[in-house]
Each structure stands twice: as C-alpha cells, then as structure tokens.
Short mmCIF file of C-alpha atoms and ligand atoms in Angstrom, two decimals:
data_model
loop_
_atom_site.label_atom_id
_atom_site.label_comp_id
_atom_site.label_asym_id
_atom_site.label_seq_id
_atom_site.Cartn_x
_atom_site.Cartn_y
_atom_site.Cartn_z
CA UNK A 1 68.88 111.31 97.79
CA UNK A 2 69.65 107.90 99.51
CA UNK A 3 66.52 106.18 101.23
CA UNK A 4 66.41 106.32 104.82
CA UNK A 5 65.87 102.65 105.94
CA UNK A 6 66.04 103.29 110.18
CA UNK A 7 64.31 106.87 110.21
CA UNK A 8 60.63 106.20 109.02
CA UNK A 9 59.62 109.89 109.23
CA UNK A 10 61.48 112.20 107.33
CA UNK A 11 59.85 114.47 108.65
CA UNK A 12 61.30 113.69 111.94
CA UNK A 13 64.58 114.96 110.66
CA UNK A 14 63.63 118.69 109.43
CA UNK A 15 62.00 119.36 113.27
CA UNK A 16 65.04 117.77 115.02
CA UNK A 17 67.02 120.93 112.64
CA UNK A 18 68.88 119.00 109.59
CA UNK A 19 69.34 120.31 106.36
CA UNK A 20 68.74 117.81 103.14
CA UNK A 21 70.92 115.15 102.57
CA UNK A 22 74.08 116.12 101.50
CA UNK A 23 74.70 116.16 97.60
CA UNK A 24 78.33 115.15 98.26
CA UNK A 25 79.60 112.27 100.40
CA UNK A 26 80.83 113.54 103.92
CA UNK A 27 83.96 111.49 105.11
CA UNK A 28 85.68 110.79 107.96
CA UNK A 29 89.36 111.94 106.99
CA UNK A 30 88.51 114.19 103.85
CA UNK A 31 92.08 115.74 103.55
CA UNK A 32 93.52 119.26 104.77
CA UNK A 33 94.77 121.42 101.88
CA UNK A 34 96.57 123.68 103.47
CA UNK A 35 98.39 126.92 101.67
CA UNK A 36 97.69 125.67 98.27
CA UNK A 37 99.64 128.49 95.92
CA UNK A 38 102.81 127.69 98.33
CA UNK A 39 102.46 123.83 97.69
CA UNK A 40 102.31 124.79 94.19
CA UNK A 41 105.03 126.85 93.83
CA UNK A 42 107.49 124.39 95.43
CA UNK A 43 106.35 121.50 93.59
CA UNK A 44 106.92 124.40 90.39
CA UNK A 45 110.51 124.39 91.82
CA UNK A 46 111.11 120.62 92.13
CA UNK A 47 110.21 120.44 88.49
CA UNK A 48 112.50 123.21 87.50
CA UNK A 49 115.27 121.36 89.39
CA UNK A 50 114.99 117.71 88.36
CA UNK A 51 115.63 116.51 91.50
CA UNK A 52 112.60 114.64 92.64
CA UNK A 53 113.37 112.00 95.54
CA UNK A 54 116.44 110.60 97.21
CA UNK A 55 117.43 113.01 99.61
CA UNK A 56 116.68 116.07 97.80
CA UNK A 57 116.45 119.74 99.48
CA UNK A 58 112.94 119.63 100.29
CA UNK A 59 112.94 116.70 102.24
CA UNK A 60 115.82 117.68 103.97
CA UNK A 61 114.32 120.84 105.27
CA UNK A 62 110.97 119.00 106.02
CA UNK A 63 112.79 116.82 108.27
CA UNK A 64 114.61 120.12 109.91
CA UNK A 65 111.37 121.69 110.43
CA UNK A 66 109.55 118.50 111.89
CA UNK A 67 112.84 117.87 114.71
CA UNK A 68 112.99 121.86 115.29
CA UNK A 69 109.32 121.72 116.13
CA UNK A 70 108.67 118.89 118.37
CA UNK A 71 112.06 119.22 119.94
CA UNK A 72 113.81 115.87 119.18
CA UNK A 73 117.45 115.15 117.22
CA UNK A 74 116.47 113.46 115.02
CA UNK A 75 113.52 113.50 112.20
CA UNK A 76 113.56 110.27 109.23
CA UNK A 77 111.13 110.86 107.21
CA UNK A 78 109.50 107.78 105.06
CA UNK A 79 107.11 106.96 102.42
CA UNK A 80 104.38 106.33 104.63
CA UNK A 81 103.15 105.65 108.53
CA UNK A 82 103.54 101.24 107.83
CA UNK A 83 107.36 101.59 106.35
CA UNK A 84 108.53 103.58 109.28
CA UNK A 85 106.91 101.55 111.70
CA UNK A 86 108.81 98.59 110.05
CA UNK A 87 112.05 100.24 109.68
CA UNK A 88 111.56 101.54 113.15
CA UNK A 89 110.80 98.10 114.49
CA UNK A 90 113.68 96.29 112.61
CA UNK A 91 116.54 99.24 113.76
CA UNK A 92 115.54 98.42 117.12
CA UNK A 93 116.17 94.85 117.08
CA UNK A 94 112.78 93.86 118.05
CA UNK A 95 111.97 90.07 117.38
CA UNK A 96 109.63 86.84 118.95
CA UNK A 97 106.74 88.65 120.72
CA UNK A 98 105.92 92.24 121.47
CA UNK A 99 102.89 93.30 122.53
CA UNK A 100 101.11 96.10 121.33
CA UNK A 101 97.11 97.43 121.73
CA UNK A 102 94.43 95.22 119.34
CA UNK A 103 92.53 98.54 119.72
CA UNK A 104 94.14 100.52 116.90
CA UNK A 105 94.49 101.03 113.32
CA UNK A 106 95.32 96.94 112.11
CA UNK A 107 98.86 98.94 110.57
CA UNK A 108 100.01 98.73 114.00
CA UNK A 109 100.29 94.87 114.42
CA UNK A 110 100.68 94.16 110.68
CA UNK A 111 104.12 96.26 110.76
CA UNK A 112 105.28 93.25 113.34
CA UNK A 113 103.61 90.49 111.70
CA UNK A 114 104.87 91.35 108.14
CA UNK A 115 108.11 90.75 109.54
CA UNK A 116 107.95 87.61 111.18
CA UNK A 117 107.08 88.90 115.10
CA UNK A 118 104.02 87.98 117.04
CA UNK A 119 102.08 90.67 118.09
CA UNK A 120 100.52 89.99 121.46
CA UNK A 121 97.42 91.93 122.30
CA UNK A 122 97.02 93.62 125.56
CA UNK A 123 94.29 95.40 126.79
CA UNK A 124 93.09 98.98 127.14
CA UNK A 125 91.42 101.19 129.67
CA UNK A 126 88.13 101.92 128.63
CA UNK A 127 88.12 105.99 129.67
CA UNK A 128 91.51 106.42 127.96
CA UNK A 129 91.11 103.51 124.95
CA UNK A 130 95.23 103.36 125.54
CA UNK A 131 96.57 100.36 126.74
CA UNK A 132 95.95 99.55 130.41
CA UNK A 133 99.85 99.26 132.08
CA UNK A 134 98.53 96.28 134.02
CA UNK A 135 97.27 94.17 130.65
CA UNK A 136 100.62 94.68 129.37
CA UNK A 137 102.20 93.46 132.15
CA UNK A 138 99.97 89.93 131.99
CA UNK A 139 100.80 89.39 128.23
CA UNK A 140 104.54 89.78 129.07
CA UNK A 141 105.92 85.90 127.95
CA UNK A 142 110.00 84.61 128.27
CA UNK A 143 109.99 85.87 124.82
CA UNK A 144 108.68 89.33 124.46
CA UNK A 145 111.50 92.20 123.54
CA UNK A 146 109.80 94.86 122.91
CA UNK A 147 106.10 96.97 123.76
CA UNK A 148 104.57 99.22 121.17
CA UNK A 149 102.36 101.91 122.90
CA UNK A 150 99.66 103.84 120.57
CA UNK A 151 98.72 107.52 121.31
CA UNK A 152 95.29 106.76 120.33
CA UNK A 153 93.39 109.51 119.12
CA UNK A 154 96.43 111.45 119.60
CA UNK A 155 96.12 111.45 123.48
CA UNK A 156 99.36 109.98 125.76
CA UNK A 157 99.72 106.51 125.64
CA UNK A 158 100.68 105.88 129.75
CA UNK A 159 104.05 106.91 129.02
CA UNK A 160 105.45 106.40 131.97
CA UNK A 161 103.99 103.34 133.48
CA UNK A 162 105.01 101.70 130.01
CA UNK A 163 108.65 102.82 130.38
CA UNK A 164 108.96 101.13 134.11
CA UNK A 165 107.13 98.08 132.56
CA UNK A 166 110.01 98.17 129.49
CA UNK A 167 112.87 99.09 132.38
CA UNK A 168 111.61 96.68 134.82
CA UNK A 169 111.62 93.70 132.38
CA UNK A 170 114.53 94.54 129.91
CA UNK A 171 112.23 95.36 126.30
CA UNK A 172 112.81 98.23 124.30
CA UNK A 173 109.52 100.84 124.38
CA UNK A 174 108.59 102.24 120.95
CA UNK A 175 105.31 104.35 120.42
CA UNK A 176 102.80 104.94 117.52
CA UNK A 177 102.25 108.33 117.14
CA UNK A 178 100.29 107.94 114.07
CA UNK A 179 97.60 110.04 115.53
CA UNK A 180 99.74 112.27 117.47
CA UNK A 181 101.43 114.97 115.54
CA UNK A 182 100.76 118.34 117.41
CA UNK A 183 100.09 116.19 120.97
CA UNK A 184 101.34 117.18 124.03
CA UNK A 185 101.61 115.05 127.40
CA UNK A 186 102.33 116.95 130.34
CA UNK A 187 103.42 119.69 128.12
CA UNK A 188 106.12 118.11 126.94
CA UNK A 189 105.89 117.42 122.51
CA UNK A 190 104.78 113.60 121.69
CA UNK A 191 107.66 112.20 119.80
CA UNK A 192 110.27 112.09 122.36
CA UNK A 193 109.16 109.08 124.18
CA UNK A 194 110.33 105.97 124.39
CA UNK A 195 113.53 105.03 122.58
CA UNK A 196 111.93 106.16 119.24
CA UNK A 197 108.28 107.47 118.08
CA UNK A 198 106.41 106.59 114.25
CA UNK A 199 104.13 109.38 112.96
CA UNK A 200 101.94 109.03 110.08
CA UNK A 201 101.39 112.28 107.26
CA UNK A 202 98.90 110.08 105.46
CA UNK A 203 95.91 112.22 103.63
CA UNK A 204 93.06 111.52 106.13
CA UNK A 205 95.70 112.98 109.07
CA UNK A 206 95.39 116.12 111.09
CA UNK A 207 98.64 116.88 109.14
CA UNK A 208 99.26 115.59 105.73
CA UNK A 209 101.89 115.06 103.03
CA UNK A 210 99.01 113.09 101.14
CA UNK A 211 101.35 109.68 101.71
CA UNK A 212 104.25 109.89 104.41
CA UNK A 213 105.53 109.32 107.99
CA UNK A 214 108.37 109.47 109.95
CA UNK A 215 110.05 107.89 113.08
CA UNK A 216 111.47 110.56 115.31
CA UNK A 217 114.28 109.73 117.91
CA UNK A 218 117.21 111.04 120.44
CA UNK A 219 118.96 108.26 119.42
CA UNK A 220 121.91 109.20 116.99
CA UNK A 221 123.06 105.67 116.33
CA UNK A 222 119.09 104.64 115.63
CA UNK A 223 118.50 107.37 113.52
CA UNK A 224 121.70 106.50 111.63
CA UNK A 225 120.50 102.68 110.81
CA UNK A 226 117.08 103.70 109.86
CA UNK A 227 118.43 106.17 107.39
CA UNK A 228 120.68 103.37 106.03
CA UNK A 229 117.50 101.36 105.73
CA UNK A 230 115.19 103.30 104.01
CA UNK A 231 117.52 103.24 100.92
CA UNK A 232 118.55 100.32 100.62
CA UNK A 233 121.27 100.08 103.25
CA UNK A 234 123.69 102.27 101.20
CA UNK A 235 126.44 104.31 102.59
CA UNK A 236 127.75 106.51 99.65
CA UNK A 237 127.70 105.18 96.34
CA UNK A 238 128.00 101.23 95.40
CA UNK A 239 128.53 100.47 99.21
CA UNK A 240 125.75 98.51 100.72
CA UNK A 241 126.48 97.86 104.87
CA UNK A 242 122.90 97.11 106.11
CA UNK A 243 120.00 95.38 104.62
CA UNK A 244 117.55 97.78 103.77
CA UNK A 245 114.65 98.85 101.86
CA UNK A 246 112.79 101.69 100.02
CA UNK A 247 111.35 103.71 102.44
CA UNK A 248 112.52 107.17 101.05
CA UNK A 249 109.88 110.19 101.36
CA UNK A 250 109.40 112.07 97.72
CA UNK A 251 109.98 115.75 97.39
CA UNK A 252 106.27 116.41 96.40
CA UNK A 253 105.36 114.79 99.84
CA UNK A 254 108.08 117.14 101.45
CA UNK A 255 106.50 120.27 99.87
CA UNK A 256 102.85 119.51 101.08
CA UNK A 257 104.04 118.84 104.24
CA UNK A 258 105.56 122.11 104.35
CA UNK A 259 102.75 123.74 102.76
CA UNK A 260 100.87 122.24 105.43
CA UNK A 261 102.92 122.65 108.43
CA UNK A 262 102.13 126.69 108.20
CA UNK A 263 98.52 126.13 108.08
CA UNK A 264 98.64 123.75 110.91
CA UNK A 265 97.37 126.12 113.86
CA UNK A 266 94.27 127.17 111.80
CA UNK A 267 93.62 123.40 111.13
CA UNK A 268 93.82 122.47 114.69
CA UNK A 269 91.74 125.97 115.34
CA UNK A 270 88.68 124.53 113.06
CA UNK A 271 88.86 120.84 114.76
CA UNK A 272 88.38 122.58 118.17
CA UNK A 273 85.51 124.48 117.14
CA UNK A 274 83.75 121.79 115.25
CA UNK A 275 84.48 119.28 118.45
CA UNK A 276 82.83 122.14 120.78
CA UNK A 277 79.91 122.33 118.34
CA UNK A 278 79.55 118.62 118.16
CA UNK A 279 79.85 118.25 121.95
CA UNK A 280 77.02 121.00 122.43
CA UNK A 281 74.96 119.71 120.00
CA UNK A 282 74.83 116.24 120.90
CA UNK A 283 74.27 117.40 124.42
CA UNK A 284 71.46 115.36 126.02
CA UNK A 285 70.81 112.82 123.92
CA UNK A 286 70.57 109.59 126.28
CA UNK A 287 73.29 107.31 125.97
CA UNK A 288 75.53 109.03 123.32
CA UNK A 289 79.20 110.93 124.55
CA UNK A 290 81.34 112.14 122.99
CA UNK A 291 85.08 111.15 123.91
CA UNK A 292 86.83 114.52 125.66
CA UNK A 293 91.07 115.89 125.14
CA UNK A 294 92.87 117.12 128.05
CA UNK A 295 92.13 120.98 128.15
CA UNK A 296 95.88 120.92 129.49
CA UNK A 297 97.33 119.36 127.22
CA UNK A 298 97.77 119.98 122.94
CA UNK A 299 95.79 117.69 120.57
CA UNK A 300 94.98 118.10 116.33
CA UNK A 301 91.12 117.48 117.65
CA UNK A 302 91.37 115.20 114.39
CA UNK A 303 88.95 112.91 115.79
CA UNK A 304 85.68 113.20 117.19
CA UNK A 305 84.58 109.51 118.65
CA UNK A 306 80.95 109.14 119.91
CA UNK A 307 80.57 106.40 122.24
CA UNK A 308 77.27 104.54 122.30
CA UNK A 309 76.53 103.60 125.29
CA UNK A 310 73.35 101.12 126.21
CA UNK A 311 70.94 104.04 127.44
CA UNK A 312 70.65 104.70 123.29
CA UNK A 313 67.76 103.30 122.13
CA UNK A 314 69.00 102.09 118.68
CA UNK A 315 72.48 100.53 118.32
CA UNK A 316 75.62 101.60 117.39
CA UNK A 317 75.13 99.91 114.13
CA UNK A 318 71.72 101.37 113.20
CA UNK A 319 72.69 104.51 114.01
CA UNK A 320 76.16 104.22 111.41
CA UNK A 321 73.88 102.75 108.72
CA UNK A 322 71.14 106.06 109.57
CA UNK A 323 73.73 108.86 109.15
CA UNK A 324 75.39 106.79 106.12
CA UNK A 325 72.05 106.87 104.36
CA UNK A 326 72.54 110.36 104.63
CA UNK A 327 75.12 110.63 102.40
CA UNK A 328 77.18 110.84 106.11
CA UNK A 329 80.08 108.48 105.94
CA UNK A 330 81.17 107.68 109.75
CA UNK A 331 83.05 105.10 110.39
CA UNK A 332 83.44 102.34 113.11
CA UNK A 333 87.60 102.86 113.47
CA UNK A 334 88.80 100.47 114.71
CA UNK A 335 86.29 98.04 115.03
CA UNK A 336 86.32 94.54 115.59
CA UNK A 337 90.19 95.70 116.86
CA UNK A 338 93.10 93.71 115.21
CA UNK A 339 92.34 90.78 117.19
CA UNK A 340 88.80 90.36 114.99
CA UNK A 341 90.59 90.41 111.48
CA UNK A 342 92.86 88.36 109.74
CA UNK A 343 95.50 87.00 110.20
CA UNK A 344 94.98 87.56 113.69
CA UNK A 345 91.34 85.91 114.15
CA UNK A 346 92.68 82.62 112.60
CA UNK A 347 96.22 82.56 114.25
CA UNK A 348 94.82 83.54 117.80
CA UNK A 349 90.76 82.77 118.10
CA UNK A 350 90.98 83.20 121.98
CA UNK A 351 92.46 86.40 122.05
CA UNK A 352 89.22 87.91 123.03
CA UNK A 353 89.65 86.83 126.11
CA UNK A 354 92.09 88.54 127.18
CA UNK A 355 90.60 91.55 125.71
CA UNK A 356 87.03 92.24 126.84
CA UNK A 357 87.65 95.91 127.50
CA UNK A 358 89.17 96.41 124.06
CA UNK A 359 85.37 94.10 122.78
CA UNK A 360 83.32 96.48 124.58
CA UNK A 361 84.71 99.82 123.17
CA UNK A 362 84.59 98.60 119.70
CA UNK A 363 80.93 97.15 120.09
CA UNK A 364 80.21 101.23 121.11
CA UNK A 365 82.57 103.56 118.70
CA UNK A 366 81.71 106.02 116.11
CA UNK A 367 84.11 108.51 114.71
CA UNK A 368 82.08 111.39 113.20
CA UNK A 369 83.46 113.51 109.99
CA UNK A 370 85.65 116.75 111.23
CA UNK A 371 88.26 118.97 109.49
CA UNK A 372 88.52 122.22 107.52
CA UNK A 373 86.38 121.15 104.50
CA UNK A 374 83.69 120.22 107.09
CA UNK A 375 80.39 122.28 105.38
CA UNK A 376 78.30 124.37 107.53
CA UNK A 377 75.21 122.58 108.57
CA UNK A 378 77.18 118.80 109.03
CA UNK A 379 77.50 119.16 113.12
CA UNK A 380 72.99 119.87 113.32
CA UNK A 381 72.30 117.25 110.56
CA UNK A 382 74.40 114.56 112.43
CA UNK A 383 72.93 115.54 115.71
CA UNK A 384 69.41 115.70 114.41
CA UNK A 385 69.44 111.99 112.49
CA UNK A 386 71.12 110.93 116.08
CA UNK A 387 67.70 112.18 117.84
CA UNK A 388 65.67 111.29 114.75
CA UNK A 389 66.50 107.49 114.76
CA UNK A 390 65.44 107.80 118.44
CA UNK A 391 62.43 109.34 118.20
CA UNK A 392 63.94 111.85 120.25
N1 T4K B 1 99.16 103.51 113.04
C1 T4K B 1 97.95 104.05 113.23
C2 T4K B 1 97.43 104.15 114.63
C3 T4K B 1 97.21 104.55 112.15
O1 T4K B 1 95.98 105.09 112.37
C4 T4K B 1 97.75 104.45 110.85
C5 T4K B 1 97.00 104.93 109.72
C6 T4K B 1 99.03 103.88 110.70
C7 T4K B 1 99.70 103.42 111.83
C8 T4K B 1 99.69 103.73 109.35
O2 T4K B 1 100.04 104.96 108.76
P1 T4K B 1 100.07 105.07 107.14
O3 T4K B 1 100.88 103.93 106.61
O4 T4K B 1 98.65 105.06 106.64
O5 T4K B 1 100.76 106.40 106.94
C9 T4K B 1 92.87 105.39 106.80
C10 T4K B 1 94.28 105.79 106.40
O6 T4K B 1 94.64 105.24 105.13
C11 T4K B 1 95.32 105.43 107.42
O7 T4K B 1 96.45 106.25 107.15
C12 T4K B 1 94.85 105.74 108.83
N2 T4K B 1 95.77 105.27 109.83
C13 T4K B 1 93.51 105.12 109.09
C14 T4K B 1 92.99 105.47 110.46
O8 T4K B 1 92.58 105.61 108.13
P2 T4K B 1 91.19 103.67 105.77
O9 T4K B 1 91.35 102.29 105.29
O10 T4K B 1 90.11 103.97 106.72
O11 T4K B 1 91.16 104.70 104.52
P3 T4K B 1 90.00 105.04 103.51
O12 T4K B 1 90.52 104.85 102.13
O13 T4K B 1 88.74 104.35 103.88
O14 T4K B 1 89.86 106.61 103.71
C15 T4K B 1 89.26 107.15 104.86
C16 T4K B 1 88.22 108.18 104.44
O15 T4K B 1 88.87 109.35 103.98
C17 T4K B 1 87.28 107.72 103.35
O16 T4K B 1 85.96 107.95 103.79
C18 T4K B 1 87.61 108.59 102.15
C19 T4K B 1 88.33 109.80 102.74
N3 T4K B 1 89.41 110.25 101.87
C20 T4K B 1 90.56 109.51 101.82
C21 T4K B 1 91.60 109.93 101.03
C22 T4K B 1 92.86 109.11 100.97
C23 T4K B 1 89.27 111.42 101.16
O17 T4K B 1 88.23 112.07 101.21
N4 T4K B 1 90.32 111.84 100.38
C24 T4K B 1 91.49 111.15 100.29
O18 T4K B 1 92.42 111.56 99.58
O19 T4K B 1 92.61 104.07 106.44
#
C-alpha cells in the first residue's frame, strides 16, 4: 500500500467510509471493452480474409454506421484524433493564424503548429470552460483564416456565436469534437457544425477503436480531398493528384469500433450513474463541485471534473497527490493549458495575459476516474480521502 503523505490519520479515512487502497491502479480513461466475443469474431474474419487496411469492408461500414448515426454525409475515418485534425485543417485551406482555446487537450494547437500555422489562444468562459465568443473576437489579427472551437468535455462549444464571428469576418469554423461523440446541442447530433467536425476513438474515449478518429462533414467536395489525403493523395492506382499522407483507419480499429458502437448506450448508462453517485457523494464538502451536463441535452458523461474552489482547505494539488497515494490516478487535464507547455510557453511567454480565465480554471481542475470498469467502492473512497485531507 502506498504511504499517505497529506492524510496523517489513516484512520481518518475508514470513518469518512473508504475501503483499502486499491490493489490495482485506478485511471482516468481505463478503456471501454465493449461486446468482446463480437470484436473477436470480426477481427476472426479480417484474418480469414487477408484484407487488413486500405479501404477494406469493415471500415467502410464503420464509416456508414458513424454518418447514419449522427446524421451527417459524410464520415472519414483516420488513424487517430491528431491526423484528422491535420488533414481536416489542411482540406480546408487554413493557414497564418487561427485561433483556437489554450484550455484543451495540447493535440488541439499542435495539429496547427505541426503544420506551420500559429495558433492564437483565446479565452474561455469559466461556467462553460468553452471559448468565450467575445475572446475570440479580440484575438482576431489581419491574418487569421480560420477558428477551431472545442466541445470540451463533450458539451457545445457556442456554436452559434462562433459561426457569426467566422461569417462576420470571412474564416472558415471547424470544431474539435474529440470529446463529443454521443453530444447533443439543442438536440441536434454534434458533428454537423461548422464546415467540418474531428472526433477522436482513442482508448481512454467514451467510445473507442483503441487508436482512431474521424472528421465528419456535409461537405462533398471536403470529404472528397480528405479522403485523397489520408492515402497519399491517390486517385485509383499509380495516379497521385493531391499531396497527401497516411492517415488510413485499420480494419481491427473498424471492428472495435463496431463492437463498441452496440454497447454504447450501456456505456453512457454507467457514466450517468457513476456521475450521480459522485455528485451525491461529494455533496457538502466546502469548496469542491463538481462540473454539471445539460439534463436537455445528450453527453457520454465520460468526464467527471471537480473544481476546487478556494473555500477547500487543502489545494488542488494536495488533494491530486492524496487520492494518487491511494493508488487513485486523477489527473489535472488540461493543466497549465497549451499556452503553459512547449512550444507555446517559449514562442508566446505573454499569452497568459490574455488568458486569465483559462489560468484560473486550470489552477482548480480535477478529472476523477469514471467508466464501465469503474470497481464498486471507487466513488466513497474518493469522496472520503476528499473529506479526510480536510479533516472533514
Ligand atoms: N482533441 C482533444 C480535445 C483531445 O482530448 C484529444 C485526445 C485529441 C484532440 C487527439 O485525439 P487522438 O489523436 O488522441 O485520437 C489521453 C489520450 O491519449 C488522448 O487521446 C486524449 N485526448 C487525452 C485527453 O488523454 P494522455 O497523455 O493523458 O494519455 P495517458 O497515456 O496518460 O492515458 C490516460 C490514462 O488512461 C492513464 O492513466 C492510463 C489509462 N489507460 C490508457 C490507455 C491508452 C489505460 O488504462 N489503458 C489504455 O489502453 O492522453
């Protein structure tokens, strides 16, 4: 068992209702198997048929399933989250500046950076942790062509304001929906917004195909140059027309993300129970809240984000280190924001200035383990070494 360094009682921990440490490392993103004998058998098919990547069968029906169910055209699936969001950003012709959150996974502004554009950091609003319409609108420069919004935490970006800001002043509108897969806004699917939307399947996602993404779109003639670009830019056989990469999804990817798409409802089921059960028993302890979805609207529940606010006696920090002594492995996502790490800290070291709504939130965050491998007893021990390392 780890040594507690912050609680000095242990005893402090049994009456505030945990059980012992856990034996096995809890994690913030532990993946979702879904229907495990049905990921098997299709990958036992794929063998059998020699056809593992390229455009085989089961991406192609993947990417039917994925358009058919959040109602868009258009579905191009990709190795992973980072090469769509590159591809995506490249098909649209975005170049110079564009200005995206700092407050999101550092993915976001490296998928601009790697390829030569500045991101400019805007701020967000601190209740929503999306970007704040009238930040955006400060950072806009002679040369900016383009804003990125991020449904952080898989709730709405401000769609709306964001497309006026993007009519008003001629830049294309793009979104991050890395978070977002199974999000509604107004009702209406996330993944038809803007001129084209990035989702991430990664492992530690809501929804899975242990590496993958896709950018979803209306746009025929987009959809048609990103598909170009992930392979390569060819057309047929021996005919490059487009620069292009390798940005193809594998058929193993395709068949857990089918797998998985089936046992979506129940995963989404177990993240809203566990969030109720976290948000009832963290009830009451001063300072600490945990960050609320729209009972109107869809959301995974993926994450559960505790907010430490200064009425907590200990700080954020010494309460991350407590629970991680506990075998309890939260994490600080996305702290310091992209604006703290490199290359952005060198490149820009005033940034923060602009950004001291985006500074507070990641002095305060805590995202807290959830999903369906979550074992019984997690949600009291977490809540009890919150009170413990209080006193409370
Ligand atoms: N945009 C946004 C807003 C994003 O959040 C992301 C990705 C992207 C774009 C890019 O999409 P991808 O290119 O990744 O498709 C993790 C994920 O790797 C990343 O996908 C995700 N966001 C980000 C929020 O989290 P790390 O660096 O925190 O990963 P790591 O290795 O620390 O793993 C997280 C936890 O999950 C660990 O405690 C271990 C546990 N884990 C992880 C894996 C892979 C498991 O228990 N089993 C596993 O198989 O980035």
């Amino acid at each position: 068992m780890n040594t507690i360094k912050h609680i000095k009682n242990r005893s402090d921990l049994a009456v505030a209702g945990a059980t012992p440490a856990f034996a096995e490392t809890l994690h913030v993103g532990r993946p979702n198997i879904g229907d495990r004998d049905g990921f098997l058998q299709r990958v036992g098919q794929i063998l059998d048929s020699h056809w593992l990547t390229n455009h085989g069968p089961t991406v192609g029906e993947f990417e039917r399933r994925i358009a058919e169910r959040l109602g868009v055209k258009h579905c191009v699936a990709m190795c992973n989250g980072t090469i769509a969001l590159e591809i995506a950003i490249r098909a649209l012709g975005l170049e110079s500046e564009v200005i995206v959150p700092s407050w999101t996974f550092v993915a976001t502004a490296h998928a601009l950076y790697w390829q030569g554009i500045t991101p400019v950091f805007a701020d967000i609003d601190p209740r929503t942790h999306n970007l704040d319409p009238d930040a955006v609108r400060r950072m806009i420069t002679p040369r900016t062509t383009g804003i990125i919004g991020v449904h952080l935490w898989g709730r709405a970006a401000p769609v709306d304001e964001l497309q006026a800001i993007a009519d008003e002043h001629g830049l294309k509108l793009m979104f991050d929906a890395a978070h977002a897969f199974g999000s509604t806004w107004r009702g209406q699917t996330i993944g038809c917004f803007g001129a084209c939307e990035v989702l991430s399947f990664h492992a530690t996602k809501a929804f899975n195909t242990m590496e993958g993404g896709a950018v979803v779109t209306n746009d025929d003639e987009l959809a048609e140059a990103m598909r170009l670009m992930r392979n390569f830019g060819f057309k047929g056989y021996d005919n490059v027309i487009h620069p292009g990469t390798n940005g193809k999804m594998i058929e193993v990817c395709a068949a857990m993300g089918l797998a998985n798409l089936g046992a979506f409802a129940s995963v989404v089921a177990s993240n809203r129970a566990h969030h109720a059960a976290y948000v009832e028993a963290l009830a009451g302890i001063p300072g600490i809240s945990v960050l609320n979805y729209d009972p109107d609207e869809s959301n995974s529940h993926h994450y559960v984000v505790l907010e430490i606010g200064d009425a907590y006696p200990a700080t954020r920090d010494e309460l991350v280190a407590a629970l991680q002594a506990e075998n309890i492995l939260v994490r600080k996502y996305f702290w310091p924001g992209c604006h703290g790490m490199q290359p952005y800290r060198g490149l820009f070291p005033h940034a923060g200035l602009m950004l001291p709504r985006t500074i507070e939130v990641a002095s305060r965050v805590v995202v807290l383990p959830n999903g369906t491998s979550l074992p019984d007893g997690a949600i009291a021990t977490i809540a009890a070494v919150c009170r413990a390392l209080i006193g409370a």
